[in-house]
Short mmCIF file of C-alpha atoms and ligand atoms in Angstrom, two decimals:
data_model
loop_
_atom_site.label_atom_id
_atom_site.label_comp_id
_atom_site.label_asym_id
_atom_site.label_seq_id
_atom_site.Cartn_x
_atom_site.Cartn_y
_atom_site.Cartn_z
CA MET A 17 9.81 19.77 12.16
CA SER A 18 9.35 16.23 13.41
CA ASN A 19 11.84 13.51 14.19
CA CYS A 20 12.52 10.29 12.29
CA ARG A 21 10.54 7.32 13.60
CA VAL A 22 13.65 5.17 13.01
CA CYS A 23 16.72 7.20 14.01
CA ARG A 24 15.23 10.35 15.66
CA ALA A 25 17.10 12.79 13.34
CA PRO A 26 15.08 15.70 11.86
CA VAL A 27 12.61 14.94 9.06
CA HIS A 28 12.22 17.60 6.35
CA GLU A 29 8.72 17.96 4.94
CA PHE A 30 8.43 18.06 1.14
CA PHE A 31 4.67 17.91 0.57
CA ASP A 32 1.59 18.87 2.56
CA PHE A 33 -1.72 17.50 1.22
CA GLY A 34 -3.75 19.35 3.85
CA ARG A 35 -6.44 17.89 6.13
CA HIS A 36 -7.57 14.37 5.19
CA PRO A 37 -10.05 11.83 6.54
CA LEU A 38 -9.03 8.21 7.17
CA SER A 39 -8.63 6.66 3.71
CA GLN A 40 -10.80 3.59 4.33
CA ALA A 41 -13.41 5.20 6.59
CA PHE A 42 -16.36 4.74 4.22
CA ILE A 43 -19.44 6.19 5.89
CA THR A 44 -23.20 6.13 5.46
CA PRO A 45 -24.70 9.36 4.09
CA GLU A 46 -26.08 10.02 7.62
CA GLN A 47 -22.55 10.03 9.09
CA VAL A 48 -21.40 12.90 6.85
CA GLY A 49 -20.12 15.75 9.02
CA ASP A 50 -18.83 13.39 11.69
CA GLU A 51 -15.42 12.40 10.32
CA PHE A 52 -11.94 12.33 11.83
CA PHE A 53 -9.35 14.46 9.99
CA TYR A 54 -5.56 14.63 10.29
CA ARG A 55 -2.78 16.45 8.40
CA LEU A 56 -1.40 14.34 5.54
CA ALA A 57 2.17 15.49 4.99
CA ILE A 58 5.35 13.67 3.99
CA GLY A 59 9.05 14.25 4.61
CA ALA A 60 12.49 12.63 4.44
CA CYS A 61 14.93 12.04 7.30
CA GLU A 62 18.12 14.08 6.87
CA SER A 63 20.22 11.31 8.40
CA CYS A 64 18.93 7.84 7.34
CA GLY A 65 16.88 9.01 4.33
CA MET A 66 13.69 7.26 5.48
CA VAL A 67 10.68 8.88 3.82
CA GLN A 68 7.72 8.99 6.19
CA LEU A 69 4.48 10.70 7.15
CA LEU A 70 4.67 13.52 9.65
CA GLU A 71 1.52 12.51 11.52
CA GLU A 72 0.86 9.04 12.86
CA ILE A 73 -2.60 7.47 13.24
CA PRO A 74 -2.97 4.93 16.09
CA PRO A 75 -3.04 1.45 14.44
CA GLU A 76 -6.32 0.46 16.15
CA GLN A 77 -8.02 3.34 14.35
CA LEU A 78 -6.92 1.98 10.94
CA PHE A 79 -7.07 -1.79 11.39
CA HIS A 80 -10.15 -3.18 13.11
CA LYS A 81 -12.92 -5.72 12.52
CA GLY A 82 -14.62 -3.43 9.97
CA TYR A 83 -11.48 -3.05 7.81
CA PRO A 84 -12.86 -3.16 4.25
CA TYR A 85 -9.83 -4.31 2.21
CA HIS A 86 -9.76 -7.88 0.86
CA SER A 87 -6.55 -8.98 -0.83
CA SER A 88 -8.23 -11.78 -2.84
CA ASN A 89 -10.30 -9.25 -4.81
CA SER A 90 -7.68 -9.11 -7.55
CA THR A 91 -6.91 -12.22 -9.62
CA VAL A 92 -3.44 -10.85 -10.41
CA MET A 93 -2.68 -10.41 -6.70
CA ARG A 94 -4.06 -13.89 -5.91
CA ALA A 95 -1.64 -15.38 -8.44
CA HIS A 96 1.22 -13.26 -7.06
CA PHE A 97 0.64 -14.45 -3.48
CA GLU A 98 0.26 -18.12 -4.50
CA GLU A 99 3.55 -17.89 -6.38
CA THR A 100 5.17 -16.23 -3.35
CA ALA A 101 3.99 -19.07 -1.08
CA ARG A 102 5.23 -21.70 -3.54
CA ARG A 103 8.66 -20.06 -3.58
CA PHE A 104 8.89 -20.11 0.22
CA LEU A 105 7.81 -23.77 0.22
CA ALA A 106 10.58 -24.57 -2.28
CA ASP A 107 13.48 -22.61 -0.81
CA ARG A 108 12.92 -21.77 2.87
CA LEU A 109 10.34 -24.21 4.25
CA THR A 110 12.27 -27.38 3.47
CA GLY A 111 13.48 -28.51 6.94
CA PRO A 112 11.95 -31.34 9.03
CA ASP A 113 9.09 -29.26 10.56
CA PRO A 114 9.12 -25.80 8.97
CA PHE A 115 7.09 -22.91 10.36
CA MET A 116 5.99 -19.78 8.48
CA VAL A 117 4.51 -16.67 10.08
CA GLU A 118 2.76 -13.86 8.25
CA ILE A 119 2.15 -10.33 9.49
CA GLY A 120 -1.08 -8.90 8.04
CA CYS A 121 -2.45 -11.96 6.20
CA ASN A 122 -5.73 -10.13 5.53
CA ASP A 123 -8.05 -12.78 4.00
CA GLY A 124 -5.35 -15.45 4.12
CA VAL A 125 -4.51 -15.36 0.41
CA THR A 126 -0.83 -16.35 0.85
CA LEU A 127 -0.99 -18.75 3.78
CA GLN A 128 -3.79 -20.83 2.21
CA THR A 129 -1.19 -22.32 -0.14
CA VAL A 130 1.15 -23.00 2.80
CA ARG A 131 -1.71 -24.56 4.78
CA ASP A 132 -2.69 -26.76 1.81
CA ALA A 133 0.92 -27.98 1.60
CA GLY A 134 0.57 -29.19 5.21
CA VAL A 135 3.19 -26.76 6.54
CA ARG A 136 2.84 -25.17 10.00
CA HIS A 137 1.84 -21.52 9.79
CA LEU A 138 0.39 -18.66 11.80
CA ALA A 139 -0.81 -15.19 10.85
CA PHE A 140 -0.94 -12.06 12.97
CA GLU A 141 -4.03 -10.23 11.73
CA PRO A 142 -5.91 -7.79 13.98
CA THR A 143 -8.87 -7.53 11.57
CA GLY A 144 -9.41 -11.24 12.16
CA VAL A 145 -10.55 -12.18 8.66
CA GLY A 146 -8.01 -14.87 7.77
CA GLY A 147 -9.18 -18.28 6.48
CA VAL A 148 -5.99 -19.69 7.98
CA ARG A 149 -4.57 -20.17 11.48
CA THR A 150 -4.78 -16.63 12.82
CA HIS A 151 -3.71 -14.79 15.95
CA GLY A 152 -5.81 -11.63 16.37
CA ALA A 153 -2.96 -9.56 17.84
CA PHE A 154 -0.83 -6.84 16.26
CA PHE A 155 2.67 -8.16 15.63
CA ASP A 156 5.22 -6.67 18.04
CA ALA A 157 8.00 -7.81 20.37
CA GLU A 158 5.57 -9.10 22.99
CA SER A 159 3.11 -10.96 20.76
CA ALA A 160 6.02 -12.45 18.78
CA ALA A 161 7.69 -13.69 21.98
CA GLU A 162 4.41 -15.39 23.01
CA VAL A 163 4.28 -17.28 19.72
CA ARG A 164 7.97 -18.22 20.02
CA ALA A 165 7.17 -19.74 23.43
CA SER A 166 4.11 -21.68 22.21
CA ASP A 167 5.12 -22.64 18.65
CA GLY A 168 8.91 -22.49 18.53
CA PRO A 169 11.12 -20.55 16.10
CA ALA A 170 9.93 -19.46 12.66
CA ASP A 171 11.88 -20.03 9.46
CA VAL A 172 10.18 -17.17 7.61
CA ILE A 173 8.20 -14.14 8.69
CA TYR A 174 6.50 -12.64 5.66
CA ALA A 175 4.53 -9.42 5.23
CA ALA A 176 3.05 -7.77 2.12
CA ASN A 177 1.85 -4.17 2.19
CA THR A 178 1.97 -4.20 5.96
CA ILE A 179 5.44 -3.27 7.33
CA CYS A 180 5.18 0.18 5.72
CA ASP A 181 1.94 0.57 7.71
CA ILE A 182 3.63 0.12 11.11
CA PRO A 183 5.22 3.34 12.49
CA ASP A 184 6.86 1.45 15.36
CA ILE A 185 9.07 -0.51 12.97
CA GLY A 186 11.58 -1.10 15.79
CA ALA A 187 8.94 -3.29 17.45
CA VAL A 188 8.67 -5.33 14.23
CA ILE A 189 12.41 -6.01 14.14
CA ALA A 190 12.42 -6.81 17.88
CA GLY A 191 9.54 -9.22 17.24
CA ALA A 192 11.43 -10.82 14.36
CA ASP A 193 14.47 -11.20 16.61
CA ALA A 194 12.33 -12.90 19.25
CA LEU A 195 10.58 -15.28 16.86
CA LEU A 196 13.00 -16.18 14.05
CA SER A 197 15.30 -19.20 14.08
CA PRO A 198 19.05 -18.30 13.91
CA GLN A 199 19.06 -18.40 10.08
CA GLY A 200 15.42 -17.24 9.78
CA VAL A 201 14.44 -14.27 7.63
CA LEU A 202 11.94 -11.43 7.68
CA VAL A 203 10.69 -10.88 4.12
CA PHE A 204 8.49 -7.89 3.31
CA GLU A 205 7.27 -6.12 0.19
CA ASP A 206 5.88 -2.61 0.00
CA PRO A 207 5.43 0.23 -2.52
CA TYR A 208 8.84 1.45 -3.68
CA PHE A 209 9.58 5.16 -3.22
CA GLY A 210 11.63 5.08 -6.44
CA GLU A 211 8.43 4.16 -8.32
CA ILE A 212 6.41 6.84 -6.51
CA ILE A 213 8.95 9.41 -7.72
CA GLY A 214 9.26 7.83 -11.18
CA ARG A 215 5.50 7.56 -11.78
CA THR A 216 4.50 10.60 -9.69
CA SER A 217 2.11 8.18 -7.99
CA PHE A 218 1.32 10.60 -5.17
CA ASP A 219 -1.86 8.66 -4.31
CA GLN A 220 0.32 5.99 -2.66
CA ILE A 221 0.64 8.62 0.08
CA TYR A 222 -2.20 8.07 2.58
CA ASP A 223 -2.66 7.31 6.27
CA GLU A 224 -1.87 3.57 6.16
CA HIS A 225 1.38 4.04 4.25
CA PHE A 226 3.52 5.53 6.99
CA TYR A 227 6.88 4.62 5.41
CA PHE A 228 7.97 4.89 1.76
CA PHE A 229 10.95 2.58 1.59
CA THR A 230 14.09 2.73 -0.50
CA VAL A 231 16.80 0.08 -0.48
CA GLY A 232 19.08 2.58 1.23
CA SER A 233 16.66 3.51 4.00
CA VAL A 234 15.69 -0.12 4.66
CA ARG A 235 19.37 -1.07 4.93
CA SER A 236 19.94 1.76 7.45
CA MET A 237 16.82 0.81 9.37
CA ALA A 238 17.86 -2.87 9.55
CA ARG A 239 21.33 -1.94 10.81
CA HIS A 240 19.92 0.51 13.32
CA PHE A 241 18.05 -2.39 14.95
CA GLY A 242 20.87 -4.99 14.62
CA PHE A 243 19.66 -6.72 11.43
CA GLU A 244 21.04 -6.73 7.89
CA LEU A 245 19.41 -6.30 4.48
CA LEU A 246 20.35 -9.56 2.73
CA ASP A 247 18.43 -9.26 -0.53
CA ALA A 248 16.18 -6.88 -2.46
CA GLU A 249 14.01 -7.77 -5.44
CA TRP A 250 11.85 -5.50 -7.60
CA LEU A 251 8.25 -6.69 -8.10
CA PRO A 252 5.80 -5.57 -10.79
CA VAL A 253 2.67 -5.50 -8.57
CA HIS A 254 0.78 -2.49 -7.14
CA GLY A 255 2.64 0.01 -9.30
CA GLY A 256 6.15 -1.28 -8.49
CA GLN A 257 7.33 -2.67 -5.17
CA ILE A 258 10.50 -4.04 -3.63
CA ARG A 259 10.66 -7.25 -1.62
CA TYR A 260 13.29 -6.96 1.14
CA THR A 261 14.87 -9.94 2.90
CA LEU A 262 16.31 -9.16 6.34
CA GLY A 263 18.25 -11.48 8.63
CA ARG A 264 20.42 -11.15 11.69
CA ALA A 265 23.73 -9.50 10.87
CA GLY A 266 26.14 -12.13 9.51
CA SER A 267 23.50 -14.87 9.18
CA ALA A 268 23.87 -15.09 5.37
CA PRO A 269 25.81 -13.35 2.58
CA VAL A 270 24.33 -10.20 1.06
CA THR A 271 23.27 -10.74 -2.57
CA PRO A 272 24.69 -8.55 -5.37
CA ALA A 273 21.15 -7.22 -6.04
CA VAL A 274 21.44 -4.99 -2.96
CA ALA A 275 24.53 -3.13 -4.23
CA ARG A 276 23.02 -2.91 -7.72
CA LEU A 277 19.78 -1.32 -6.49
CA LEU A 278 21.68 0.98 -4.09
CA ALA A 279 23.84 2.24 -6.97
CA ALA A 280 20.72 2.94 -9.06
CA GLU A 281 19.17 4.87 -6.16
CA GLU A 282 22.29 6.98 -5.71
CA ASN A 283 22.36 7.69 -9.41
CA ASP A 284 18.69 8.79 -9.33
CA ARG A 285 19.28 10.96 -6.20
CA LEU A 286 15.92 9.72 -4.93
CA THR A 287 15.75 11.75 -1.74
CA ASP A 288 17.73 14.84 -2.81
CA PRO A 289 15.81 18.05 -2.06
CA SER A 290 15.79 18.92 -5.80
CA THR A 291 14.18 15.55 -6.68
CA LEU A 292 11.55 16.01 -3.97
CA ALA A 293 10.81 19.61 -5.02
CA ALA A 294 10.36 18.51 -8.64
CA PHE A 295 8.00 15.73 -7.47
CA ALA A 296 5.97 18.31 -5.53
CA ASP A 297 5.68 20.47 -8.67
CA ARG A 298 4.44 17.51 -10.73
CA VAL A 299 1.82 16.60 -8.07
CA THR A 300 0.49 20.17 -8.08
CA ARG A 301 0.32 20.03 -11.87
CA ILE A 302 -1.70 16.79 -11.79
CA ARG A 303 -4.23 18.43 -9.47
CA THR A 304 -4.66 21.39 -11.83
CA ASP A 305 -4.91 19.19 -14.95
CA LEU A 306 -7.32 16.68 -13.42
CA ARG A 307 -9.66 19.34 -12.07
CA GLU A 308 -9.62 21.17 -15.39
CA LEU A 309 -10.41 17.99 -17.31
CA LEU A 310 -13.25 16.93 -15.00
CA GLU A 311 -14.76 20.44 -14.96
CA ARG A 312 -14.65 20.58 -18.76
CA LEU A 313 -16.29 17.15 -19.09
CA ALA A 314 -19.02 18.14 -16.60
CA ALA A 315 -19.64 21.40 -18.51
CA ASP A 316 -19.92 19.39 -21.75
CA GLY A 317 -22.53 17.13 -20.13
CA LYS A 318 -20.29 14.04 -20.21
CA ARG A 319 -20.87 11.33 -17.62
CA VAL A 320 -17.85 10.31 -15.54
CA ALA A 321 -17.72 7.41 -13.06
CA GLY A 322 -14.92 6.52 -10.67
CA TYR A 323 -13.54 2.96 -10.93
CA GLY A 324 -12.27 1.40 -7.66
CA ALA A 325 -13.00 3.02 -4.28
CA THR A 326 -9.37 2.54 -3.31
CA ALA A 327 -7.63 3.93 -0.24
CA LYS A 328 -5.40 5.77 -2.74
CA SER A 329 -8.43 7.56 -4.19
CA SER A 330 -9.01 9.29 -0.85
CA THR A 331 -5.79 11.24 -1.37
CA VAL A 332 -6.77 12.12 -4.94
CA THR A 333 -10.35 13.21 -4.29
CA ASN A 334 -9.63 15.12 -1.08
CA TYR A 335 -6.44 16.78 -2.32
CA CYS A 336 -7.90 17.70 -5.72
CA GLY A 337 -11.34 18.65 -4.38
CA ILE A 338 -13.23 16.07 -6.48
CA GLY A 339 -16.75 15.41 -5.20
CA PRO A 340 -20.04 13.99 -6.58
CA ASP A 341 -20.47 17.17 -8.70
CA LEU A 342 -17.58 15.99 -10.90
CA VAL A 343 -17.72 12.22 -10.30
CA PRO A 344 -21.28 11.20 -9.33
CA PHE A 345 -20.40 7.67 -8.20
CA VAL A 346 -17.53 5.22 -7.93
CA CYS A 347 -17.98 1.49 -8.57
CA ASP A 348 -16.20 -1.14 -6.50
CA THR A 349 -16.41 -4.92 -6.03
CA THR A 350 -16.29 -4.76 -2.20
CA PRO A 351 -19.84 -5.38 -0.83
CA SER A 352 -19.21 -3.61 2.50
CA LYS A 353 -18.47 -0.33 0.63
CA HIS A 354 -21.79 -0.36 -1.28
CA GLY A 355 -24.36 2.17 -0.11
CA LYS A 356 -21.62 4.15 1.63
CA VAL A 357 -19.90 7.33 0.51
CA THR A 358 -16.15 7.84 0.15
CA PRO A 359 -14.33 9.50 3.07
CA GLY A 360 -14.18 13.28 2.91
CA ALA A 361 -15.23 13.62 -0.73
CA HIS A 362 -18.58 11.82 -0.13
CA ILE A 363 -18.87 10.18 -3.54
CA PRO A 364 -21.45 7.32 -3.42
CA VAL A 365 -19.97 3.81 -3.85
CA ARG A 366 -21.97 1.42 -6.03
CA PRO A 367 -21.60 -2.22 -7.12
CA PRO A 368 -19.92 -2.98 -10.49
CA ALA A 369 -23.35 -3.37 -12.13
CA ALA A 370 -23.95 0.39 -11.72
CA PHE A 371 -21.07 0.79 -14.18
CA SER A 372 -21.80 -2.01 -16.63
CA ASP A 373 -25.61 -1.59 -16.76
CA ASP A 374 -25.30 1.98 -18.08
CA TYR A 375 -21.76 2.79 -19.18
CA PRO A 376 -20.60 6.36 -18.51
CA ASP A 377 -18.63 8.29 -21.16
CA TYR A 378 -15.47 8.25 -19.04
CA ALA A 379 -14.14 6.14 -16.18
CA LEU A 380 -11.65 7.70 -13.79
CA LEU A 381 -9.39 4.78 -12.93
CA PHE A 382 -8.63 5.10 -9.23
CA ALA A 383 -7.41 1.46 -9.19
CA TRP A 384 -4.71 2.18 -11.83
CA ASN A 385 -2.42 -0.38 -10.16
CA HIS A 386 -4.86 -3.05 -11.41
CA ALA A 387 -5.18 -1.42 -14.86
CA GLU A 388 -4.30 -4.47 -16.94
CA GLU A 389 -6.73 -6.74 -15.10
CA ILE A 390 -9.54 -4.18 -15.08
CA MET A 391 -9.19 -3.07 -18.71
CA ALA A 392 -9.20 -6.71 -19.86
CA LYS A 393 -12.37 -7.32 -17.82
CA GLU A 394 -14.04 -4.14 -19.08
CA GLU A 395 -13.36 -4.51 -22.80
CA ALA A 396 -17.07 -3.98 -23.52
CA PHE A 397 -16.85 -0.48 -21.99
CA ARG A 398 -14.19 0.49 -24.55
CA ALA A 399 -16.13 -1.22 -27.32
CA ALA A 400 -19.16 0.91 -26.37
CA GLY A 401 -17.05 4.06 -26.83
CA GLY A 402 -16.03 4.52 -23.19
CA LYS A 403 -12.67 6.08 -22.32
CA TRP A 404 -10.39 5.74 -19.31
CA ILE A 405 -8.97 8.74 -17.47
CA ILE A 406 -5.66 8.02 -15.75
CA TYR A 407 -3.75 10.60 -13.67
CA VAL A 408 -0.32 8.99 -13.19
CA PRO A 409 2.35 9.78 -14.27
CA GLU A 410 0.28 12.63 -15.71
CA VAL A 411 -3.36 13.20 -16.60
CA HIS A 412 -4.23 11.37 -19.83
CA ILE A 413 -7.11 9.64 -21.58
CA VAL A 414 -6.82 6.16 -23.11
N1 SAM B 507 -0.99 -8.62 3.02
C1 SAM B 507 -2.21 -8.21 2.36
C2 SAM B 507 -1.94 -7.73 0.96
O1 SAM B 507 -0.81 -7.45 0.63
O2 SAM B 507 -2.91 -7.63 0.18
C3 SAM B 507 -2.96 -7.14 3.17
C4 SAM B 507 -2.39 -5.78 3.14
S1 SAM B 507 -3.35 -4.62 4.08
C5 SAM B 507 -2.93 -3.13 3.28
C6 SAM B 507 -2.47 -4.52 5.61
C7 SAM B 507 -2.89 -5.60 6.58
O3 SAM B 507 -1.97 -5.63 7.67
C8 SAM B 507 -4.26 -5.37 7.17
O4 SAM B 507 -5.04 -6.53 6.98
C9 SAM B 507 -3.98 -5.03 8.64
O5 SAM B 507 -5.02 -5.46 9.49
C10 SAM B 507 -2.68 -5.75 8.90
N2 SAM B 507 -1.81 -5.16 9.94
C11 SAM B 507 -1.49 -3.86 10.13
N3 SAM B 507 -0.64 -3.72 11.17
C12 SAM B 507 -0.38 -4.95 11.64
C13 SAM B 507 0.43 -5.47 12.70
N4 SAM B 507 1.16 -4.69 13.49
N5 SAM B 507 0.42 -6.81 12.89
C14 SAM B 507 -0.29 -7.64 12.10
N6 SAM B 507 -1.07 -7.20 11.08
C15 SAM B 507 -1.12 -5.88 10.86
P1 TMP B 508 -6.04 -1.53 -4.02
O1 TMP B 508 -5.65 -0.64 -5.17
O2 TMP B 508 -5.62 -0.97 -2.69
O3 TMP B 508 -5.62 -2.96 -4.24
O4 TMP B 508 -7.64 -1.51 -3.96
C1 TMP B 508 -8.38 -1.97 -5.03
C2 TMP B 508 -9.84 -1.54 -4.86
O5 TMP B 508 -10.45 -1.61 -6.15
C3 TMP B 508 -10.65 -2.42 -3.93
O6 TMP B 508 -11.59 -1.63 -3.22
C4 TMP B 508 -11.36 -3.38 -4.89
C5 TMP B 508 -11.52 -2.54 -6.13
N1 TMP B 508 -11.47 -3.31 -7.38
C6 TMP B 508 -12.58 -3.29 -8.21
O7 TMP B 508 -13.60 -2.64 -7.89
N2 TMP B 508 -12.54 -4.02 -9.36
C7 TMP B 508 -11.43 -4.76 -9.72
O8 TMP B 508 -11.44 -5.41 -10.77
C8 TMP B 508 -10.27 -4.74 -8.85
C9 TMP B 508 -9.04 -5.51 -9.22
C10 TMP B 508 -10.34 -4.00 -7.69
ZN1 ZN B 509 16.17 8.64 10.16
#
């Protein structure tokens, strides 16, 4: 039994994936045998409903100069972040000298549009890869207060796929309180637990994703730290996310979308023990079905390649016991992953040409959240008779 990272009430475990390596710790073949492992298990708080991991990895171990994820890799995500920036420019960055802050800008994909519009901006990004004005510190109460002193109050603090990565979420809200102007807002978007349940997308569960938000748990969390959930908006990216807008209590009216989404969550009984037990059963089923399929294809002499050496795929390969015997290589566009092997499962990572120069019979789509973009790009694979294996919401071939 562990205690909720938000409200300290007991957290009840509903799935244990066993021992896992760090999801983005790609290693050279020589480093095999020298990996860090932790217990990947997930539970829900009995009081505030926050779904969270039971073990916490120190942030410096996950996010450092060698962090291999680059947001701009996906054209769909690039368009999404440009559109996000344009919306902020139109509705929240309209005062005399507006100031936008981002937490976890990664390669600067969102703030580049803000920079090009001539608007003051600053990113907190410990991996230090931003092509925009970047502060190399982790965002917390202290670093936020420093920026407040040097740059003045922020109108917007934005974060995508980052707040769910920060176990000390109280420090994020304290930082927002220190840095935001009186009417300023903290806007963040992360994978939605309702989608994880709905799609059985268990591979969203890995070390970086510490929290799995619902509208209800984010509202409780905001109130716990003296803020209010002002708006919530569903987004179609990364397998279904919600964008939350938080402000100081009473700083703006709460939109009707919040009540609407809360009612849907109550209706779906998202964090009821019976819902979580049924999810656990479906995850176990996916493991059995995927292993059976891959073993059958290997026995039939079919060639299978992995597509996308995602962080998510670490959960799939390590939980399902999928190694190079079943999937001899995985292709990925990220140069720093090439020549390495995947964490724990030790599947070699190769450049996209390894896929397109000699198409396999099947491609196991680890980057299923980019399915539309990837399938459009890889039409020739299908035309050559290739088939995609997808494992959410259940194992199927398309
Ligand atoms: N925002 C990008 C996107 O949505 O594609 C990047 C998401 S990536 C999964 C998370 C990023 O947040 C990493 O680049 C990491 O270095 C950064 N990060 C994690 N914790 C942070 C913190 N406390 N303060 C600032 N950045 C942080
Ligand atoms: P993500 O699912 O966390 O966004 O990670 C996507 C991974 O998939 C990343 O390592 C880049 C890789 N990728 C490709 O190899 N080809 C593609 O077309 C896309 C969109 C991503
Ligand atoms: Zn709690």
